[in-house]
PDB file of N, CA and C in Angstrom:
ATOM      1  N   MET A1257      10.175  -9.810   0.429  1.00 96.00           N
ATOM      2  CA  MET A1257       8.719  -9.616  -0.414  1.00 96.00           C
ATOM      3  C   MET A1257       7.691  -9.468   0.565  1.00 96.00           C
ATOM      4  N   LEU A1258       6.716  -8.500   0.020  1.00 97.00           N
ATOM      5  CA  LEU A1258       5.703  -8.197   0.871  1.00 97.00           C
ATOM      6  C   LEU A1258       4.633  -9.224   0.366  1.00 97.00           C
ATOM      7  N   THR A1259       4.119  -9.793   1.523  1.00 97.00           N
ATOM      8  CA  THR A1259       3.115 -10.721   1.378  1.00 97.00           C
ATOM      9  C   THR A1259       1.722 -10.241   1.309  1.00 97.00           C
ATOM     10  N   GLY A1260       0.638 -10.676   0.671  1.00 97.00           N
ATOM     11  CA  GLY A1260      -0.753 -10.320   0.776  1.00 97.00           C
ATOM     12  C   GLY A1260      -1.214  -9.924   2.110  1.00 97.00           C
ATOM     13  N   GLU A1261      -0.859 -10.999   3.008  1.00 97.00           N
ATOM     14  CA  GLU A1261      -1.331 -10.954   4.413  1.00 97.00           C
ATOM     15  C   GLU A1261      -0.711  -9.802   5.199  1.00 97.00           C
ATOM     16  N   ALA A1262       0.516  -9.585   4.942  1.00 98.00           N
ATOM     17  CA  ALA A1262       1.236  -8.391   5.582  1.00 98.00           C
ATOM     18  C   ALA A1262       0.663  -7.068   5.102  1.00 98.00           C
ATOM     19  N   ALA A1263       0.383  -7.144   3.776  1.00 98.00           N
ATOM     20  CA  ALA A1263      -0.049  -5.893   3.026  1.00 98.00           C
ATOM     21  C   ALA A1263      -1.498  -5.471   3.833  1.00 98.00           C
ATOM     22  N   LEU A1264      -2.227  -6.532   3.939  1.00 98.00           N
ATOM     23  CA  LEU A1264      -3.617  -6.375   4.339  1.00 98.00           C
ATOM     24  C   LEU A1264      -3.462  -5.960   5.736  1.00 98.00           C
ATOM     25  N   GLU A1265      -2.665  -6.553   6.552  1.00 98.00           N
ATOM     26  CA  GLU A1265      -2.607  -5.896   8.018  1.00 98.00           C
ATOM     27  C   GLU A1265      -2.157  -4.609   8.134  1.00 98.00           C
ATOM     28  N   VAL A1266      -1.402  -4.193   7.486  1.00 98.00           N
ATOM     29  CA  VAL A1266      -0.621  -2.717   7.620  1.00 98.00           C
ATOM     30  C   VAL A1266      -1.875  -1.807   6.941  1.00 98.00           C
ATOM     31  N   ILE A1267      -2.561  -2.106   5.892  1.00 98.00           N
ATOM     32  CA  ILE A1267      -3.396  -1.288   5.303  1.00 98.00           C
ATOM     33  C   ILE A1267      -4.855  -1.303   6.189  1.00 98.00           C
ATOM     34  N   GLN A1268      -5.142  -2.371   6.781  1.00 98.00           N
ATOM     35  CA  GLN A1268      -6.131  -2.571   7.916  1.00 98.00           C
ATOM     36  C   GLN A1268      -5.878  -1.416   9.261  1.00 98.00           C
ATOM     37  N   LYS A1269      -4.727  -1.442   9.645  1.00 97.00           N
ATOM     38  CA  LYS A1269      -4.270  -0.885  10.687  1.00 97.00           C
ATOM     39  C   LYS A1269      -4.212   0.658  10.512  1.00 97.00           C
ATOM     40  N   ILE A1270      -3.581   1.140   9.250  1.00 97.00           N
ATOM     41  CA  ILE A1270      -3.504   2.411   9.116  1.00 97.00           C
ATOM     42  C   ILE A1270      -4.865   3.034   8.536  1.00 97.00           C
ATOM     43  N   GLY A1271      -5.507   2.234   7.799  1.00 96.00           N
ATOM     44  CA  GLY A1271      -6.874   2.795   7.234  1.00 96.00           C
ATOM     45  C   GLY A1271      -7.787   2.834   8.159  1.00 96.00           C
ATOM     46  N   GLY A1272      -7.808   1.949   9.279  1.00 95.00           N
ATOM     47  CA  GLY A1272      -8.706   2.072  10.346  1.00 95.00           C
ATOM     48  C   GLY A1272      -9.991   1.082   9.982  1.00 95.00           C
ATOM     49  N   LEU A1273      -9.583   0.118   9.189  1.00 95.00           N
ATOM     50  CA  LEU A1273     -10.609  -0.737   8.610  1.00 95.00           C
ATOM     51  C   LEU A1273     -10.805  -2.103   9.480  1.00 95.00           C
ATOM     52  N   ASP A1274     -11.967  -2.791   9.521  1.00 93.00           N
ATOM     53  CA  ASP A1274     -12.038  -4.132  10.209  1.00 93.00           C
ATOM     54  C   ASP A1274     -11.705  -5.217   9.277  1.00 93.00           C
ATOM     55  N   SER A1275     -11.857  -5.016   8.096  1.00 93.00           N
ATOM     56  CA  SER A1275     -11.552  -6.037   6.974  1.00 93.00           C
ATOM     57  C   SER A1275     -11.161  -5.489   5.617  1.00 93.00           C
ATOM     58  N   VAL A1276     -10.456  -6.048   5.188  1.00 96.00           N
ATOM     59  CA  VAL A1276     -10.258  -5.576   3.552  1.00 96.00           C
ATOM     60  C   VAL A1276      -9.791  -6.619   2.736  1.00 96.00           C
ATOM     61  N   ALA A1277      -9.775  -6.797   1.527  1.00 98.00           N
ATOM     62  CA  ALA A1277      -9.477  -7.860   0.615  1.00 98.00           C
ATOM     63  C   ALA A1277      -8.476  -7.260  -0.417  1.00 98.00           C
ATOM     64  N   MET A1278      -7.872  -8.232  -1.060  1.00 98.00           N
ATOM     65  CA  MET A1278      -6.829  -7.646  -2.058  1.00 98.00           C
ATOM     66  C   MET A1278      -7.380  -6.763  -3.194  1.00 98.00           C
ATOM     67  N   ASP A1279      -8.647  -6.939  -3.299  1.00 98.00           N
ATOM     68  CA  ASP A1279      -9.223  -6.292  -4.565  1.00 98.00           C
ATOM     69  C   ASP A1279     -10.319  -5.181  -4.165  1.00 98.00           C
ATOM     70  N   THR A1280     -10.050  -4.651  -2.679  1.00 97.00           N
ATOM     71  CA  THR A1280     -10.857  -3.697  -2.114  1.00 97.00           C
ATOM     72  C   THR A1280     -10.495  -2.378  -2.900  1.00 97.00           C
ATOM     73  N   ASN A1281     -11.581  -1.588  -3.320  1.00 98.00           N
ATOM     74  CA  ASN A1281     -11.080  -0.201  -3.687  1.00 98.00           C
ATOM     75  C   ASN A1281     -10.902   0.714  -2.673  1.00 98.00           C
ATOM     76  N   PHE A1282      -9.811   1.363  -2.422  1.00 97.00           N
ATOM     77  CA  PHE A1282      -9.464   2.341  -1.399  1.00 97.00           C
ATOM     78  C   PHE A1282     -10.757   3.318  -1.238  1.00 97.00           C
ATOM     79  N   LEU A1283     -10.828   3.902  -2.391  1.00 95.00           N
ATOM     80  CA  LEU A1283     -11.872   5.089  -2.362  1.00 95.00           C
ATOM     81  C   LEU A1283     -13.301   4.603  -1.823  1.00 95.00           C
ATOM     82  N   GLU A1284     -13.663   3.485  -2.226  1.00 95.00           N
ATOM     83  CA  GLU A1284     -14.990   2.865  -1.603  1.00 95.00           C
ATOM     84  C   GLU A1284     -14.863   2.618  -0.154  1.00 95.00           C
ATOM     85  N   LYS A1285     -13.750   2.396   0.395  1.00 96.00           N
ATOM     86  CA  LYS A1285     -13.681   2.350   1.903  1.00 96.00           C
ATOM     87  C   LYS A1285     -13.207   3.588   2.702  1.00 96.00           C
ATOM     88  N   GLY A1286     -13.108   4.878   1.963  1.00 95.00           N
ATOM     89  CA  GLY A1286     -12.800   6.009   2.500  1.00 95.00           C
ATOM     90  C   GLY A1286     -11.228   6.245   2.668  1.00 95.00           C
ATOM     91  N   ILE A1287     -10.288   5.461   1.960  1.00 96.00           N
ATOM     92  CA  ILE A1287      -8.742   5.684   2.135  1.00 96.00           C
ATOM     93  C   ILE A1287      -8.559   6.456   0.838  1.00 96.00           C
ATOM     94  N   ASP A1288      -8.189   7.744   1.549  1.00 96.00           N
ATOM     95  CA  ASP A1288      -7.583   8.751   0.521  1.00 96.00           C
ATOM     96  C   ASP A1288      -5.988   8.811   0.039  1.00 96.00           C
ATOM     97  N   SER A1289      -5.529   9.748  -0.681  1.00 95.00           N
ATOM     98  CA  SER A1289      -4.189   9.901  -1.055  1.00 95.00           C
ATOM     99  C   SER A1289      -3.236   9.958   0.261  1.00 95.00           C
ATOM    100  N   VAL A1290      -3.787  10.625   1.202  1.00 96.00           N
ATOM    101  CA  VAL A1290      -3.066  10.793   2.267  1.00 96.00           C
ATOM    102  C   VAL A1290      -2.635   9.529   3.271  1.00 96.00           C
ATOM    103  N   LYS A1291      -3.693   8.747   3.100  1.00 97.00           N
ATOM    104  CA  LYS A1291      -3.614   7.336   4.005  1.00 97.00           C
ATOM    105  C   LYS A1291      -2.620   6.527   2.957  1.00 97.00           C
ATOM    106  N   ILE A1292      -2.919   6.430   1.722  1.00 97.00           N
ATOM    107  CA  ILE A1292      -2.026   5.647   0.825  1.00 97.00           C
ATOM    108  C   ILE A1292      -0.634   6.060   1.018  1.00 97.00           C
ATOM    109  N   VAL A1293      -0.480   7.315   1.189  1.00 96.00           N
ATOM    110  CA  VAL A1293       1.165   7.684   1.384  1.00 96.00           C
ATOM    111  C   VAL A1293       1.566   7.069   2.818  1.00 96.00           C
ATOM    112  N   GLU A1294       0.663   7.285   3.805  1.00 97.00           N
ATOM    113  CA  GLU A1294       1.072   6.791   5.044  1.00 97.00           C
ATOM    114  C   GLU A1294       1.266   5.264   4.784  1.00 97.00           C
ATOM    115  N   ILE A1295       0.697   4.506   4.434  1.00 98.00           N
ATOM    116  CA  ILE A1295       0.811   3.168   4.115  1.00 98.00           C
ATOM    117  C   ILE A1295       2.116   2.752   3.409  1.00 98.00           C
ATOM    118  N   LEU A1296       2.381   3.617   2.122  1.00 97.00           N
ATOM    119  CA  LEU A1296       3.579   3.422   1.633  1.00 97.00           C
ATOM    120  C   LEU A1296       4.886   3.693   2.383  1.00 97.00           C
ATOM    121  N   ILE A1297       4.661   4.731   3.498  1.00 96.00           N
ATOM    122  CA  ILE A1297       5.985   4.901   4.191  1.00 96.00           C
ATOM    123  C   ILE A1297       5.928   4.035   5.249  1.00 96.00           C
ATOM    124  N   GLU A1298       4.977   3.408   5.671  1.00 98.00           N
ATOM    125  CA  GLU A1298       5.211   2.165   6.486  1.00 98.00           C
ATOM    126  C   GLU A1298       5.994   0.993   5.853  1.00 98.00           C
ATOM    127  N   PHE A1299       5.598   0.746   4.657  1.00 98.00           N
ATOM    128  CA  PHE A1299       6.371  -0.571   3.915  1.00 98.00           C
ATOM    129  C   PHE A1299       7.766   0.242   3.728  1.00 98.00           C
ATOM    130  N   GLU A1300       7.827   1.482   3.377  1.00 96.00           N
ATOM    131  CA  GLU A1300       9.297   1.869   3.276  1.00 96.00           C
ATOM    132  C   GLU A1300      10.330   1.548   4.586  1.00 96.00           C
ATOM    133  N   MET A1301       9.644   1.870   5.652  1.00 97.00           N
ATOM    134  CA  MET A1301      10.421   1.681   6.890  1.00 97.00           C
ATOM    135  C   MET A1301      10.591   0.232   7.027  1.00 97.00           C
ATOM    136  N   MET A1302       9.531  -0.882   6.742  1.00 97.00           N
ATOM    137  CA  MET A1302       9.635  -2.219   6.923  1.00 97.00           C
ATOM    138  C   MET A1302      10.705  -3.011   6.127  1.00 97.00           C
ATOM    139  N   PHE A1303      10.781  -2.389   4.892  1.00 97.00           N
ATOM    140  CA  PHE A1303      11.725  -3.065   4.004  1.00 97.00           C
ATOM    141  C   PHE A1303      12.939  -1.988   3.650  1.00 97.00           C
ATOM    142  N   ASN A1304      13.038  -1.006   4.252  1.00 97.00           N
ATOM    143  CA  ASN A1304      14.182   0.024   3.999  1.00 97.00           C
ATOM    144  C   ASN A1304      14.526   0.200   2.495  1.00 97.00           C
ATOM    145  N   ILE A1305      13.207   0.930   1.916  1.00 96.00           N
ATOM    146  CA  ILE A1305      13.085   1.108   0.429  1.00 96.00           C
ATOM    147  C   ILE A1305      12.672   2.410   0.387  1.00 96.00           C
ATOM    148  N   ASP A1306      12.925   2.990  -0.901  1.00 94.00           N
ATOM    149  CA  ASP A1306      12.477   4.446  -1.056  1.00 94.00           C
ATOM    150  C   ASP A1306      11.123   4.190  -2.004  1.00 94.00           C
ATOM    151  N   VAL A1307      10.004   4.365  -1.583  1.00 91.00           N
ATOM    152  CA  VAL A1307       8.627   4.089  -2.175  1.00 91.00           C
ATOM    153  C   VAL A1307       8.360   5.573  -2.918  1.00 91.00           C
ATOM    154  N   LEU A1308       8.602   6.725  -2.241  1.00 82.00           N
ATOM    155  CA  LEU A1308       7.957   7.942  -2.806  1.00 82.00           C
ATOM    156  C   LEU A1308       9.041   8.684  -3.824  1.00 82.00           C
ATOM    157  N   ASP A1309       8.903   8.505  -5.177  1.00 79.00           N
ATOM    158  CA  ASP A1309       9.775   8.897  -6.022  1.00 79.00           C
ATOM    159  C   ASP A1309       9.178   9.474  -7.127  1.00 79.00           C
ATOM    160  N   ASP A1310       9.849   9.995  -8.095  1.00 81.00           N
ATOM    161  CA  ASP A1310       9.226  10.714  -9.233  1.00 81.00           C
ATOM    162  C   ASP A1310       8.179   9.856 -10.081  1.00 81.00           C
ATOM    163  N   GLN A1311       8.299   8.567  -9.957  1.00 79.00           N
ATOM    164  CA  GLN A1311       7.607   7.643 -10.928  1.00 79.00           C
ATOM    165  C   GLN A1311       6.222   7.340 -10.010  1.00 79.00           C
ATOM    166  N   LEU A1312       6.050   7.788  -8.719  1.00 90.00           N
ATOM    167  CA  LEU A1312       4.878   7.282  -8.127  1.00 90.00           C
ATOM    168  C   LEU A1312       3.677   7.979  -8.716  1.00 90.00           C
ATOM    169  N   ASN A1313       2.633   7.256  -8.897  1.00 93.00           N
ATOM    170  CA  ASN A1313       1.359   7.657  -9.397  1.00 93.00           C
ATOM    171  C   ASN A1313       0.223   7.266  -8.534  1.00 93.00           C
ATOM    172  N   LEU A1314      -0.265   7.866  -7.671  1.00 93.00           N
ATOM    173  CA  LEU A1314      -1.284   7.301  -6.589  1.00 93.00           C
ATOM    174  C   LEU A1314      -2.515   6.903  -7.395  1.00 93.00           C
ATOM    175  N   ASP A1315      -2.964   7.396  -8.442  1.00 93.00           N
ATOM    176  CA  ASP A1315      -4.184   6.886  -9.097  1.00 93.00           C
ATOM    177  C   ASP A1315      -3.967   5.414  -9.394  1.00 93.00           C
ATOM    178  N   GLU A1316      -2.728   4.954  -9.732  1.00 95.00           N
ATOM    179  CA  GLU A1316      -2.643   3.630  -9.943  1.00 95.00           C
ATOM    180  C   GLU A1316      -2.596   2.685  -8.805  1.00 95.00           C
ATOM    181  N   LEU A1317      -2.628   3.155  -7.727  1.00 97.00           N
ATOM    182  CA  LEU A1317      -2.466   2.313  -6.542  1.00 97.00           C
ATOM    183  C   LEU A1317      -4.030   2.386  -5.670  1.00 97.00           C
ATOM    184  N   SER A1318      -4.900   1.763  -6.400  1.00 97.00           N
ATOM    185  CA  SER A1318      -6.151   1.773  -5.787  1.00 97.00           C
ATOM    186  C   SER A1318      -6.826   0.657  -5.140  1.00 97.00           C
ATOM    187  N   THR A1319      -5.910  -0.393  -4.948  1.00 98.00           N
ATOM    188  CA  THR A1319      -6.405  -1.623  -4.191  1.00 98.00           C
ATOM    189  C   THR A1319      -5.091  -2.184  -3.522  1.00 98.00           C
ATOM    190  N   PRO A1320      -5.137  -3.022  -2.423  1.00 98.00           N
ATOM    191  CA  PRO A1320      -4.007  -3.434  -1.730  1.00 98.00           C
ATOM    192  C   PRO A1320      -3.285  -4.451  -2.687  1.00 98.00           C
ATOM    193  N   LYS A1321      -3.578  -4.900  -3.597  1.00 98.00           N
ATOM    194  CA  LYS A1321      -2.990  -5.701  -4.647  1.00 98.00           C
ATOM    195  C   LYS A1321      -2.111  -4.845  -5.494  1.00 98.00           C
ATOM    196  N   HIS A1322      -2.605  -3.519  -5.878  1.00 98.00           N
ATOM    197  CA  HIS A1322      -1.690  -2.435  -6.504  1.00 98.00           C
ATOM    198  C   HIS A1322      -0.508  -2.256  -5.671  1.00 98.00           C
ATOM    199  N   ILE A1323      -0.877  -2.104  -4.414  1.00 98.00           N
ATOM    200  CA  ILE A1323       0.226  -1.562  -3.379  1.00 98.00           C
ATOM    201  C   ILE A1323       1.287  -2.684  -3.336  1.00 98.00           C
ATOM    202  N   GLN A1324       0.928  -4.082  -3.117  1.00 98.00           N
ATOM    203  CA  GLN A1324       1.570  -5.076  -2.985  1.00 98.00           C
ATOM    204  C   GLN A1324       2.764  -4.957  -4.188  1.00 98.00           C
ATOM    205  N   ASP A1325       2.036  -5.025  -5.262  1.00 97.00           N
ATOM    206  CA  ASP A1325       2.748  -5.204  -6.744  1.00 97.00           C
ATOM    207  C   ASP A1325       3.962  -4.081  -6.735  1.00 97.00           C
ATOM    208  N   TYR A1326       3.506  -2.812  -6.430  1.00 96.00           N
ATOM    209  CA  TYR A1326       4.326  -1.719  -6.494  1.00 96.00           C
ATOM    210  C   TYR A1326       5.473  -1.719  -5.429  1.00 96.00           C
ATOM    211  N   VAL A1327       5.302  -2.151  -4.463  1.00 97.00           N
ATOM    212  CA  VAL A1327       6.311  -2.205  -3.304  1.00 97.00           C
ATOM    213  C   VAL A1327       7.155  -3.616  -3.634  1.00 97.00           C
ATOM    214  N   ASN A1328       6.562  -4.694  -4.067  1.00 97.00           N
ATOM    215  CA  ASN A1328       7.452  -5.754  -4.567  1.00 97.00           C
ATOM    216  C   ASN A1328       8.345  -5.462  -5.764  1.00 97.00           C
ATOM    217  N   GLY A1329       7.869  -4.629  -6.535  1.00 94.00           N
ATOM    218  CA  GLY A1329       8.634  -4.257  -7.715  1.00 94.00           C
ATOM    219  C   GLY A1329       9.703  -3.290  -7.393  1.00 94.00           C
ATOM    220  N   ILE A1330       9.499  -2.594  -6.137  1.00 94.00           N
ATOM    221  CA  ILE A1330      10.835  -1.733  -5.649  1.00 94.00           C
ATOM    222  C   ILE A1330      11.795  -2.663  -4.875  1.00 94.00           C
ATOM    223  N   ILE A1331      11.217  -3.641  -4.309  1.00 95.00           N
ATOM    224  CA  ILE A1331      12.206  -4.545  -3.522  1.00 95.00           C
ATOM    225  C   ILE A1331      12.817  -5.413  -4.506  1.00 95.00           C
ATOM    226  N   ALA A1332      12.414  -5.714  -5.635  1.00 95.00           N
ATOM    227  CA  ALA A1332      13.116  -6.608  -6.463  1.00 95.00           C
ATOM    228  C   ALA A1332      14.246  -5.797  -7.591  1.00 95.00           C
ATOM    229  N   LYS A1333      14.056  -4.444  -7.238  1.00 87.00           N
ATOM    230  CA  LYS A1333      15.281  -3.789  -8.073  1.00 87.00           C
ATOM    231  C   LYS A1333      16.549  -3.956  -7.279  1.00 87.00           C
TER     232      LYS A1333
END
């Protein structure tokens, strides 16, 4: 499972952010859809899962919490 701490660590690294909270809005921090896909690919490699599928809606992944829930939903399948 993807913990909040691990999610924030990856998001900070890829997003180039000093700090981020689970409810931080990506657009307010300058993280665009390309960066969100990069973040998802990192989790894909970490957990050996397929995160980029036809059900992916980037508009629904606007915070670290949303990404954590999305990734954990795939892991649980």
